[in-house]
CSV table of C-alpha atoms in Angstrom, one decimal:
chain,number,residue,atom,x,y,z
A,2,UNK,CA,9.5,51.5,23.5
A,3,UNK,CA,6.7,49.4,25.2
A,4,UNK,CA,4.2,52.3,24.3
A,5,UNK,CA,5.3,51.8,20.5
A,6,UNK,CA,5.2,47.8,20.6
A,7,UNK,CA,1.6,48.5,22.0
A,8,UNK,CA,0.7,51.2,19.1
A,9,UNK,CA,2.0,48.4,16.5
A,10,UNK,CA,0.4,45.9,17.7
A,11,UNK,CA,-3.3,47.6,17.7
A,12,UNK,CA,-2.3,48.3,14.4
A,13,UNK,CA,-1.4,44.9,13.1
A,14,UNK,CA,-4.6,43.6,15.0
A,15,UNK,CA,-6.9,46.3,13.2
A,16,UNK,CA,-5.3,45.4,9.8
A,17,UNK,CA,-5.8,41.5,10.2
A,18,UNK,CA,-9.4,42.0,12.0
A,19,UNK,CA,-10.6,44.1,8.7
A,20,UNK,CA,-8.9,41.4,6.4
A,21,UNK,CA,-10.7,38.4,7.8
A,22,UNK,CA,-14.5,40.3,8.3
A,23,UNK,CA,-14.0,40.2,4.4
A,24,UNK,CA,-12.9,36.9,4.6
A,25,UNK,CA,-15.8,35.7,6.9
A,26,UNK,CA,-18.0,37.8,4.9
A,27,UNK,CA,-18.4,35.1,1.9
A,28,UNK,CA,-18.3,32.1,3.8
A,29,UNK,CA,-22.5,31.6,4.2
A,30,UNK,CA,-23.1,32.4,0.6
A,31,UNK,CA,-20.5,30.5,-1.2
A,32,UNK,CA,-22.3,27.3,-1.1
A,33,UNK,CA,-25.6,29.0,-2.9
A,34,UNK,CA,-23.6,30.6,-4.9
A,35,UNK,CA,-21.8,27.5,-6.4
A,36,UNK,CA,-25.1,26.2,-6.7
A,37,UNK,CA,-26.3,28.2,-8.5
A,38,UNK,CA,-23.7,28.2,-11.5
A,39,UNK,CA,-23.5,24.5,-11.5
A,40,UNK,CA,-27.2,24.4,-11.1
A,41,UNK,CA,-26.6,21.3,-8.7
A,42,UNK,CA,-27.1,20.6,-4.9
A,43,UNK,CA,-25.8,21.3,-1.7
A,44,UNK,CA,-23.6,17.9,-2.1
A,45,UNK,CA,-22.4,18.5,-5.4
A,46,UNK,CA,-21.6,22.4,-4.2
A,47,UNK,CA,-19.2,20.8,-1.9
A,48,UNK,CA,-16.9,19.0,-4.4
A,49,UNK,CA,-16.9,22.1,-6.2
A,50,UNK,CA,-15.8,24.0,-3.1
A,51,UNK,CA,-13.1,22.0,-2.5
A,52,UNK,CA,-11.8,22.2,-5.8
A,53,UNK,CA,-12.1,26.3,-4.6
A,54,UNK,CA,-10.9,25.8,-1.7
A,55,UNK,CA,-7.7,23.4,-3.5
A,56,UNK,CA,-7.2,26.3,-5.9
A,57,UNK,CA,-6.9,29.5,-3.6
A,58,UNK,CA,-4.9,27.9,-1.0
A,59,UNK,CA,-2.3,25.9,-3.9
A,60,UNK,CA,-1.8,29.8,-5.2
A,61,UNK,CA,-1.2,30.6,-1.2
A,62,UNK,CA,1.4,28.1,-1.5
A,63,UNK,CA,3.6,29.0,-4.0
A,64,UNK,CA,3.4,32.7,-3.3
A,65,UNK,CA,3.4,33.0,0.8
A,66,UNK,CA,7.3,32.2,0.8
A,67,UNK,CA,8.1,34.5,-1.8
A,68,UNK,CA,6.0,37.3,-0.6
A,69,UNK,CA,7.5,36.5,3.1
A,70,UNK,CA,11.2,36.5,1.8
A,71,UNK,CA,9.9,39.9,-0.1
A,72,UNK,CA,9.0,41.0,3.1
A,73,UNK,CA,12.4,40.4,4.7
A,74,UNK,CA,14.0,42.5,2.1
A,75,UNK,CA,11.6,45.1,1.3
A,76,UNK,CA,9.9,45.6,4.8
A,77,UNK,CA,6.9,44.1,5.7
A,78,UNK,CA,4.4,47.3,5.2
A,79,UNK,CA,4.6,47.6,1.4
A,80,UNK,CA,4.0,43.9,0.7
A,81,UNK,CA,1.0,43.7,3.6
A,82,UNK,CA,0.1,46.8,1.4
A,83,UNK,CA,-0.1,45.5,-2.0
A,84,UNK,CA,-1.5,42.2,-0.7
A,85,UNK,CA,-4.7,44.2,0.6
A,86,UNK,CA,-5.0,46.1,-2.5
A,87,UNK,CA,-5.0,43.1,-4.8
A,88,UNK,CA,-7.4,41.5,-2.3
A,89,UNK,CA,-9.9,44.2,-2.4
A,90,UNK,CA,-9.8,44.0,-6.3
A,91,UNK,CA,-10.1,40.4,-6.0
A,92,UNK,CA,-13.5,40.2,-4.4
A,93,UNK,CA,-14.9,42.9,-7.0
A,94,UNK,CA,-14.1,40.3,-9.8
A,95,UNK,CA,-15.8,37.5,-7.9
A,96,UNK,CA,-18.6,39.3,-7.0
A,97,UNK,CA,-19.3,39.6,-11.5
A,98,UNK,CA,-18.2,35.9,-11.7
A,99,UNK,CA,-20.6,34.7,-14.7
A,100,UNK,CA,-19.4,31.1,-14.4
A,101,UNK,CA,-17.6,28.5,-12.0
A,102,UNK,CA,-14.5,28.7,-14.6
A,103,UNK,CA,-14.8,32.4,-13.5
A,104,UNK,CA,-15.5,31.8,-9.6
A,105,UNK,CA,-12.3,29.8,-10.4
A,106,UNK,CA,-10.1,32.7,-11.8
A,107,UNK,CA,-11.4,34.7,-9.0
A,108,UNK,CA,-10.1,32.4,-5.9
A,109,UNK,CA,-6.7,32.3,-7.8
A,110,UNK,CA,-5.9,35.5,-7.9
A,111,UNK,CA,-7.6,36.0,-4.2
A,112,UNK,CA,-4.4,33.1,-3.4
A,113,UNK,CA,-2.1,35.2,-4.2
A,114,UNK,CA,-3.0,38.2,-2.9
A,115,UNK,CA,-3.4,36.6,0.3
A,116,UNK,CA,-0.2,36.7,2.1
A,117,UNK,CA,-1.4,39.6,4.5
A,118,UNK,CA,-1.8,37.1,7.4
A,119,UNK,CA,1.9,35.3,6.6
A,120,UNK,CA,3.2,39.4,6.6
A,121,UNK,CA,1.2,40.1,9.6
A,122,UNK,CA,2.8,37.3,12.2
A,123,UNK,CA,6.6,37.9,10.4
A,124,UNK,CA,5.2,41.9,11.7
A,125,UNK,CA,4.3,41.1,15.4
A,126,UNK,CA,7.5,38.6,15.3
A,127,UNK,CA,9.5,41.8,14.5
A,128,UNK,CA,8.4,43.9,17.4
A,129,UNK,CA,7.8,41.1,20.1
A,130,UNK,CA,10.0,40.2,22.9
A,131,UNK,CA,10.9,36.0,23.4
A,132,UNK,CA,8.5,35.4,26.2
A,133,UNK,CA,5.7,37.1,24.8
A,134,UNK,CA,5.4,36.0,21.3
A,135,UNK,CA,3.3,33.3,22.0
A,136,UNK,CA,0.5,35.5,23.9
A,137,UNK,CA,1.2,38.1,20.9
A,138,UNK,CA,0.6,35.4,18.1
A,139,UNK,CA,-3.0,34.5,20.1
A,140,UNK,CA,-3.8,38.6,18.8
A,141,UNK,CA,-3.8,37.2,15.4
A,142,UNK,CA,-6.2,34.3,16.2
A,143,UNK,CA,-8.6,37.0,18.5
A,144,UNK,CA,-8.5,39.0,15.3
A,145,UNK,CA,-9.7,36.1,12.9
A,146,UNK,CA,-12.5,35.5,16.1
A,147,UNK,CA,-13.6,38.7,15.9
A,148,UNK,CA,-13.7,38.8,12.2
A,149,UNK,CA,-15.5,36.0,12.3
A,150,UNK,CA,-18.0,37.4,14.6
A,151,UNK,CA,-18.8,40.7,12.5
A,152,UNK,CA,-18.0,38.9,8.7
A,153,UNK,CA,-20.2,35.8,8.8
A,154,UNK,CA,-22.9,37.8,10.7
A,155,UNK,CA,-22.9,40.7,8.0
A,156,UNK,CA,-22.5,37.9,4.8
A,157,UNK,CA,-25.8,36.2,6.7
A,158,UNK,CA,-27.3,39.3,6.3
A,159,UNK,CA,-26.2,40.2,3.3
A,160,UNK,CA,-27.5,37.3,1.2
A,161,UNK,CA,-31.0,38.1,1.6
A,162,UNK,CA,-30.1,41.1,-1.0
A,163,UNK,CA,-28.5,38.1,-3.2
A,164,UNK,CA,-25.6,35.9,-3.1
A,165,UNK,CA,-23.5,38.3,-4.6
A,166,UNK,CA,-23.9,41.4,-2.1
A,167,UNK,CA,-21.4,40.0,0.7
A,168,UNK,CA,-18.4,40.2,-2.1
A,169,UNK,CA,-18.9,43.7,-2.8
A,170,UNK,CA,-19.1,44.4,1.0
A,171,UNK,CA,-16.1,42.0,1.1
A,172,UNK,CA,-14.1,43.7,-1.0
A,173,UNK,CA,-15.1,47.4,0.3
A,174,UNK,CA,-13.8,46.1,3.8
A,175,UNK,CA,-10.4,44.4,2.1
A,176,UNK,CA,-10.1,48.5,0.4
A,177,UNK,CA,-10.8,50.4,3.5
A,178,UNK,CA,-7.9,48.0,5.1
A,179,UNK,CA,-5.7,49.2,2.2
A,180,UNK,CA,-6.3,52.8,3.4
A,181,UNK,CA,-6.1,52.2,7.0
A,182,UNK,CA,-2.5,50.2,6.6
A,183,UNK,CA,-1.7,53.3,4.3
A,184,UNK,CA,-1.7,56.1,6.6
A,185,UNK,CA,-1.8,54.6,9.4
A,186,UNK,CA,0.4,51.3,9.9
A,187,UNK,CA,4.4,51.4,10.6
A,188,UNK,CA,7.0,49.2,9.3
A,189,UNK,CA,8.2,47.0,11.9
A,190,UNK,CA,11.2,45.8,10.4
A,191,UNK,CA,14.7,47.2,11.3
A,192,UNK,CA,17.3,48.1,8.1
A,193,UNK,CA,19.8,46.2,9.8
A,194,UNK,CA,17.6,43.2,10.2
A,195,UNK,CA,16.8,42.8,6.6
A,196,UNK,CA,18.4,40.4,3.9
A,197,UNK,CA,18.9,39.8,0.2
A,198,UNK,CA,16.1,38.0,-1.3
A,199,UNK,CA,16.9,34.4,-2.8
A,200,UNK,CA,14.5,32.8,-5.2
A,201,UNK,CA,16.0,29.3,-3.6
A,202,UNK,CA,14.9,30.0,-0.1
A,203,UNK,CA,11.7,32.2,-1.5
A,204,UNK,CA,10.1,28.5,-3.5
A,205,UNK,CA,7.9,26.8,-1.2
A,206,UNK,CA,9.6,23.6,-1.3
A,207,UNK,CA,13.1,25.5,-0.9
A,208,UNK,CA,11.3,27.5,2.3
A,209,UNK,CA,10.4,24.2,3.8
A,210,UNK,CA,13.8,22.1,3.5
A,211,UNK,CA,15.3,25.3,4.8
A,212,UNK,CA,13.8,24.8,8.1
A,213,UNK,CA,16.2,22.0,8.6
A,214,UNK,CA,18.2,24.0,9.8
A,215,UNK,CA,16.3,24.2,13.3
A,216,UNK,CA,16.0,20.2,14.1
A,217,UNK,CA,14.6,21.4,17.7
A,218,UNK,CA,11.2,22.0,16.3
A,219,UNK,CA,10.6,19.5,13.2
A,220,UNK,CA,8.4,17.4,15.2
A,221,UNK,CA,6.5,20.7,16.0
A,222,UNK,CA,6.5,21.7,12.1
A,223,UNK,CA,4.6,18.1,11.7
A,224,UNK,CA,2.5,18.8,14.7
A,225,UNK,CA,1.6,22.2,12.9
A,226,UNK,CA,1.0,20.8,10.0
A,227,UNK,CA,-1.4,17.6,10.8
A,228,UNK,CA,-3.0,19.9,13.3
A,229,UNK,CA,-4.2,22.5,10.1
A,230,UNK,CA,-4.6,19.4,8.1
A,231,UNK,CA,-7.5,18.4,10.8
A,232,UNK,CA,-9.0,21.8,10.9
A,233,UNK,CA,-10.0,21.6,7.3
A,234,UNK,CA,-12.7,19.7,8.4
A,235,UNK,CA,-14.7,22.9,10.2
A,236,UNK,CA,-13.2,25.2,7.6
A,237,UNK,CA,-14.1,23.1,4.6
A,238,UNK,CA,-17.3,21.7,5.7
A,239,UNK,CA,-18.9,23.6,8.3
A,240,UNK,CA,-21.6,25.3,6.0
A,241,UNK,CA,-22.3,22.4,4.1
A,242,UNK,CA,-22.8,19.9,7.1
A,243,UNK,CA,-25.5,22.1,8.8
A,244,UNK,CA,-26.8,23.4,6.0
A,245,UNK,CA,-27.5,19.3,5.2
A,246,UNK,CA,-27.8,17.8,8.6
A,247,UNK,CA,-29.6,20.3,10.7
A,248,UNK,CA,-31.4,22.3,7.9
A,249,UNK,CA,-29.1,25.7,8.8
A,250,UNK,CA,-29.7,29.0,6.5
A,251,UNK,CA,-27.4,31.1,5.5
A,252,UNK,CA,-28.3,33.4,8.3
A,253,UNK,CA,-27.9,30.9,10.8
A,254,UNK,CA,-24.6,29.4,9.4
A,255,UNK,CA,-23.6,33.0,9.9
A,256,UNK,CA,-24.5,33.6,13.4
A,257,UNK,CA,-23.1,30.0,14.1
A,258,UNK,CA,-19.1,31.4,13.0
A,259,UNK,CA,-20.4,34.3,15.2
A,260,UNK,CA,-20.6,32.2,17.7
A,261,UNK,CA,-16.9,30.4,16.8
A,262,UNK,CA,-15.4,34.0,16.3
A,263,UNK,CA,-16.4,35.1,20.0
A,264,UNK,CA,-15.7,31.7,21.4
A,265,UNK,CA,-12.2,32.2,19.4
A,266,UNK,CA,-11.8,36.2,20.3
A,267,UNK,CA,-12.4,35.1,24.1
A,268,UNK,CA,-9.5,32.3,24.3
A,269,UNK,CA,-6.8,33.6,22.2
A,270,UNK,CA,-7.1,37.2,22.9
A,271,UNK,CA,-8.1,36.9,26.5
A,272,UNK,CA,-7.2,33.6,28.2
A,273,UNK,CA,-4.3,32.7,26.7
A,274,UNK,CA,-2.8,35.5,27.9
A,275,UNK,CA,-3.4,34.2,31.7
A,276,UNK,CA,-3.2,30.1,30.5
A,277,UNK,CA,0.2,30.1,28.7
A,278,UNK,CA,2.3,32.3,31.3
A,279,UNK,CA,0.5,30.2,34.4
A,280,UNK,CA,1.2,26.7,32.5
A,281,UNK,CA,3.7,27.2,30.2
A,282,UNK,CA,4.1,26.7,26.7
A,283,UNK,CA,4.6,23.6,26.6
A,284,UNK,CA,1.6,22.4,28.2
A,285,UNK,CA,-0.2,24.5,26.8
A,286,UNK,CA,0.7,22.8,23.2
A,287,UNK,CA,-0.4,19.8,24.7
A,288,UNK,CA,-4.0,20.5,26.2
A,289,UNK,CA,-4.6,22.6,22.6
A,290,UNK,CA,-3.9,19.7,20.9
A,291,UNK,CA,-6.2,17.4,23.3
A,292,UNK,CA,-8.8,19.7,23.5
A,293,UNK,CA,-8.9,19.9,19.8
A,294,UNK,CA,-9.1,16.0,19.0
A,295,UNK,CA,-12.5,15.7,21.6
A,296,UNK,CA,-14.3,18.9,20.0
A,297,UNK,CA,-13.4,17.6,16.7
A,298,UNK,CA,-14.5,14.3,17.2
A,299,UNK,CA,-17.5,15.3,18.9
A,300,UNK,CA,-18.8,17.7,15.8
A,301,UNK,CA,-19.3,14.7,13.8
A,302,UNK,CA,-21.5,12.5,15.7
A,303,UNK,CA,-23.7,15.6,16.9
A,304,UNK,CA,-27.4,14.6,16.6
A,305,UNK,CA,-28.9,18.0,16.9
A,306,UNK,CA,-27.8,21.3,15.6
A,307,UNK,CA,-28.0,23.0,19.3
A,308,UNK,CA,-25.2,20.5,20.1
A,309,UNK,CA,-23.0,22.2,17.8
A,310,UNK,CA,-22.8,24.8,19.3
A,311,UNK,CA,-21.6,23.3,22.6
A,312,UNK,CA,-19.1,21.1,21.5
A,313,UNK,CA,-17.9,24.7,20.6
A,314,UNK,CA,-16.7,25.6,24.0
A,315,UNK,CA,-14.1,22.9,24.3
A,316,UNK,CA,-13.0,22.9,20.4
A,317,UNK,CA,-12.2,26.9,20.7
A,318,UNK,CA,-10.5,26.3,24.0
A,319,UNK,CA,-7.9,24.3,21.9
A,320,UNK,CA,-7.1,27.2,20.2
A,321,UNK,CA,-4.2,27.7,22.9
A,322,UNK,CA,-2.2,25.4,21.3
A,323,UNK,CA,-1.9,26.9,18.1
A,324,UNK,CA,-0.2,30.4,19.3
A,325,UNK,CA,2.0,28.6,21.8
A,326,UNK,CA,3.4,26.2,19.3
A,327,UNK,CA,3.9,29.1,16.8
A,328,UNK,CA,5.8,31.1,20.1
A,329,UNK,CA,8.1,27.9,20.3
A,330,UNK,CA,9.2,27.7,17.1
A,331,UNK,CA,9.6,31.6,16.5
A,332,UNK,CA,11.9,31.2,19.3
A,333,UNK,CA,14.4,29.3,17.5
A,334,UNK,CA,14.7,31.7,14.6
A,335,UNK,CA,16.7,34.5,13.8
A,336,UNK,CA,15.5,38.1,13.7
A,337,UNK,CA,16.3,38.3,10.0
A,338,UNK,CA,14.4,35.6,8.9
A,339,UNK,CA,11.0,35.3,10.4
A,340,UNK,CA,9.8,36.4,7.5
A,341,UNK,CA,10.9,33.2,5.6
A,342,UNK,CA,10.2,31.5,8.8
A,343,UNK,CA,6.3,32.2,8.4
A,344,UNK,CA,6.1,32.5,4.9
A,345,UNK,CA,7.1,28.4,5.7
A,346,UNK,CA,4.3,27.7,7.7
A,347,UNK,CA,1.9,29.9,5.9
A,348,UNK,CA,2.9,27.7,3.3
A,349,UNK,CA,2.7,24.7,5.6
A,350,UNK,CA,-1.1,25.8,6.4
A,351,UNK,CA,-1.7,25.9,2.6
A,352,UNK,CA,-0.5,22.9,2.1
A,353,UNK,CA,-2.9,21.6,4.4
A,354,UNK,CA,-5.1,23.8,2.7
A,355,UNK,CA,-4.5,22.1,-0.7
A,356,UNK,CA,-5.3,18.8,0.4
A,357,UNK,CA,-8.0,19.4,2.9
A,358,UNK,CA,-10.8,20.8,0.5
A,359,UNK,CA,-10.0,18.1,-2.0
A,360,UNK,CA,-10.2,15.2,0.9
A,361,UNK,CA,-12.7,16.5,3.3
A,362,UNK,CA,-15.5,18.3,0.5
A,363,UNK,CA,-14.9,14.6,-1.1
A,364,UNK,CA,-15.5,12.7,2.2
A,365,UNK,CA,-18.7,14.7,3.0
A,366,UNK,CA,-20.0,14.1,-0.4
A,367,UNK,CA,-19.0,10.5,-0.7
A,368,UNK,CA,-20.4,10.0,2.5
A,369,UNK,CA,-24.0,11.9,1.8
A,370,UNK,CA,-24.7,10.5,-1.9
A,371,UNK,CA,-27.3,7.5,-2.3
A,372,UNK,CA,-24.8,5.1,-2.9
A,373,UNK,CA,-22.8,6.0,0.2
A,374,UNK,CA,-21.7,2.5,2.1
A,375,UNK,CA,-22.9,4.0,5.1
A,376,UNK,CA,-24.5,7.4,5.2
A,377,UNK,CA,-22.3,9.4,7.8
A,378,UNK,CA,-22.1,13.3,6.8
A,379,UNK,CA,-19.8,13.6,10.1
A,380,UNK,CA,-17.0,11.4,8.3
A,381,UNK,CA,-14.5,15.1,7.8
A,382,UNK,CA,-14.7,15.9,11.3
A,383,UNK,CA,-13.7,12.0,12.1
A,384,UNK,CA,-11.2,12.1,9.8
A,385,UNK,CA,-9.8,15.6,11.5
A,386,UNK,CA,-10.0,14.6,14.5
A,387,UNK,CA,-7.7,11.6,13.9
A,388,UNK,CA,-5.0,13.5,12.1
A,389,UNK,CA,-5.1,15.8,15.4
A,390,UNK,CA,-4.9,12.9,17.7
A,391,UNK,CA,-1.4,11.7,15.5
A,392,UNK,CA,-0.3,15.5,16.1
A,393,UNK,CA,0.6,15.2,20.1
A,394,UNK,CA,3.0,12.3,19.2
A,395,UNK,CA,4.9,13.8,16.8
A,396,UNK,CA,5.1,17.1,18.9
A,397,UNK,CA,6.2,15.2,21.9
A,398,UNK,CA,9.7,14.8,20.9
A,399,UNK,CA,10.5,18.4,20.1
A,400,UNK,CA,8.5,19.6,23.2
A,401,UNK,CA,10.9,17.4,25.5
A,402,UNK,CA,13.9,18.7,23.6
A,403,UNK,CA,12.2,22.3,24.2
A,404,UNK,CA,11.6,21.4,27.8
A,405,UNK,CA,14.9,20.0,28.2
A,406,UNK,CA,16.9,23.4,27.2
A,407,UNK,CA,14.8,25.7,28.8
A,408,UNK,CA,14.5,24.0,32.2
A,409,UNK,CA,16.5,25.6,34.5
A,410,UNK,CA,20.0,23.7,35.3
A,411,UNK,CA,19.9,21.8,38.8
A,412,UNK,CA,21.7,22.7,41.3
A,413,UNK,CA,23.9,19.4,43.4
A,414,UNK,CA,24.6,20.4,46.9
C-alpha cells in the first residue's frame, strides 16, 4: 500500500510540475506582449494584466467547484484529464491572439480549463494518511517551485525568438502532460467514496457557505484567504516592478522566478517535511504567516534589484504555512468530499485572484504615473504584506480550537 501511495504521488507531482513549467513559461513575456497590442507602456501593460489576470482567475472561480464536485462523482483522473487537454489548446489560441479582445478570449477559456491543480490536491487528499497530508500538500508547492525554475527560465529564453514562442512551448508542455496523465496516472478515488453531484454545492458561492459546516477552521478559511489575497502582489506585479524599478529583461525576470522556484522547491518539498513534524502544524501556520508579512514588506522598499533576491530567502521560507494550514483543514473533512472541499478553496484562491490583479496592477500603476501623490512602485507589496499581517489574527482562533482537540488529555494524579 505505501509503495502505491508513493507511485501516485510521483505521479501527481510529475503531472502538476509539467502544468505549471507551462504556466511559468508565459509569465516574462506577457508584459511585452500586452504592450505590444495596446501599443502602450510598461504601466499601462499592467492595468491591462490585471484585467487578465481578473478575467482567467473569475472563470477559475465559477468553474473549480463544479469541476471539483465533478471530480467527486466521476473520479478525479478524467476531469484532471480533460482540464490538461483544454489547457494545451488554450495556449495554442493565445499564442495567434491578434488583439487584446483576443488575449482576452484566450485567458477565459485558459480559466476554465484550469482546475488541474484544484483536481490534483482533492488527488493526493485521496491517497494520503491524516498526519501526513500537510507534508504531502508541500509536494504540490515543490512542484509549482520547480516549475517555476524550468518555465520562467525557458519563457526568458524563449522570447528572444519573439513574444509569442513561450505559448507554443506552453502549450506543447500542457499536451505532453495530457499524454503522460493518459497512460500513465491512476485514479485515486475509491467507488465507495464517491457522491452524487449537486449543482447547489457545485456553485461557488454554494461551495463556500457549505463549509459552514466545519466551524473549527473558518477563521483558517479567512486566514487562507487574506493570505492569497497578499500574494497577488508577487504574482501580479513581480515582472512589472523590476522590469520598471531595477531595469530587469525578460531574461532576467525569468531567472529571477528561477530563483523563487528553487527557493520554493527547497522549502516545501524538502524542509517542511523535517519543520512541520518537529514543530507542528500549528506553529508552523504561524511562523509561515510571520515570515510571509516581513518578506512581503521588505520587497517593496528594496532599493536595488540584488536585494530582491535576498528578501527571497525569508519570503519562500513562509511557504510552510500554506501546506500546513491546508493539512489542518483537510483534516476536518470527510473522505467523500475533498473534492468539494478544494474545489472551495481553489475557489477561495480565485477569489483572491479576482480582486488581486484589479487592486494590485491598479496600485502599481497609480503609484508609477506622473500624477502619482507620491511615487512608490512598492505600494502592492505594502498593501500584501498588511492583508498577511491581518491573516495570523483571524487564524488564531481556529488554531487554539485545533490545538485544543488535538492536545493530548491531562492526566490528574
Amino acid at each position: 500500500m505505501a509503495v502505491k501511495r508513493n507511485a501516485a504521488l510521483a505521479f501527481v507531482f510529475i503531472t502538476v510540475l509539467i502544468d505549471v513549467i507551462g504556466l511559468g513559461i508565459i509569465i516574462p513575456v506577457l508584459p511585452k506582449l500586452i504592450e505590444h497590442l495596446i501599443h502602450g507602456n510598461i504601466s499601462q501593460a499592467s492595468t491591462w494584466g490585471g484585467w487578465l489576470g481578473f478575467a482567467y482567475a473569475g472563470m477559475q472561480f465559477v468553474c473549480s467547484p463544479i469541476l471539483g464536485n465533478l471530480s467527486d462523482k466521476f473520479g478525479r483522473r478524467p476531469i484532471l484529464l480533460i482540464a490538461l487537454l483544454g489547457l494545451g489548446i488554450d495556449y495554442i489560441f493565445q499564442a495567434f491572439a491578434p488583439s487584446i479582445a483576443w488575449l482576452f478570449v484566450g485567458r477565459i477559456l485558459a480559466g476554465m480549463a484550469g482546475a488541474s491543480f484544484t483536481t490534483a490536491t482533492a488527488y493526493i487528499a485521496d491517497i494520503s494518511t491524516p498526519e501526513k497530508r500537510a507534508q504531502n500538500f508541500g509536494l504540490v508547492g515543490a512542484a509549482f517551485g520547480l516549475g517555476f525554475i524550468i518555465g520562467p527560465a525557458i519563457g526568458g529564453i524563449c522570447s528572444q525568438w519573439g513574444t509569442r514562442v513561450p505559448f507554443f512551448v506552453a502549450a506543447a508542455f500542457s499536451l505532453l502532460n495530457f499524454v503522460y496523465g493518459y497512460f500513465v496516472l491512476p485514479e485515486s478515488l475509491l467507488a465507495e467514496n464517491r457522491r452524487p453531484f449537486n449543482w447547489k454545492r457545485a456553485n461557488p458561492i454554494g461551495a463556500l457557505l457549505h463549509l459552514r459546516k466545519y466551524p473549527i477552521i473558518s477563521g483558517l478559511i479567512i486566514a487562507f484567504m487574506l493570505l492569497y489575497l497578499g500574494g497577488q502582489a508577487v504574482q501580479c506585479t513581480w515582472t512589472y516592478y523590476t522590469m520598471l524599478k531595477f531595469s530587469w529583461s525578460e531574461k532576467m525576470v525569468g531567472y529571477s522566478l528561477a530563483v523563487v522556484g528553487i527557493l520554493i522547491s527547497i522549502v516545501q518539498g524538502g524542509l517542511i517535511r523535517v519543520i512541520v513534524p518537529k514543530i507542528g502544524q500549528r506553529n508552523a501556520v504561524f511562523a509561515g504567516l510571520i515570515l510571509y508579512t516581513v518578506g512581503m514588506a521588505l520587497f517593496g522598499f528594496a532599493t536595488q534589484g540584488w536585494m530582491m533576491f535576498i528578501i527571497l530567502i525569508p519570503y519562500c521560507l513562509g511557504g510552510i504555512g500554506g501546506p500546513a494550514m491546508q493539512g489542518i483543514i483537510s483534516n476536518e473533512v470527510p473522505a467523500n468530499e475533498q473534492g468539494e472541499l478544494q474545489g472551495a478553496l481553489t475557489s477561495l484562491m480565485n477569489l483572491s485572484s479576482i480582486i488581486g490583479p484589479l487592486l494590485m496592477n491598479n496600485l502599481f500603476y497609480w503609484f508609477t504615473t506622473a500624477n502619482a501623490p507620491v511615487y512608490f512602485p512598492g505600494m502592492p507589496f505594502v498593501v500584501g504584506a498588511v492583508f498577511m499581517f491581518l491573516s495570523i489574527f483571524f487564524a488564531m482562533p481556529s488554531l487554539k480550537k485545533y490545538h485544543e482537540r488535538s492536545a493530548p488529555p491531562s492526566t490528574n494524579l
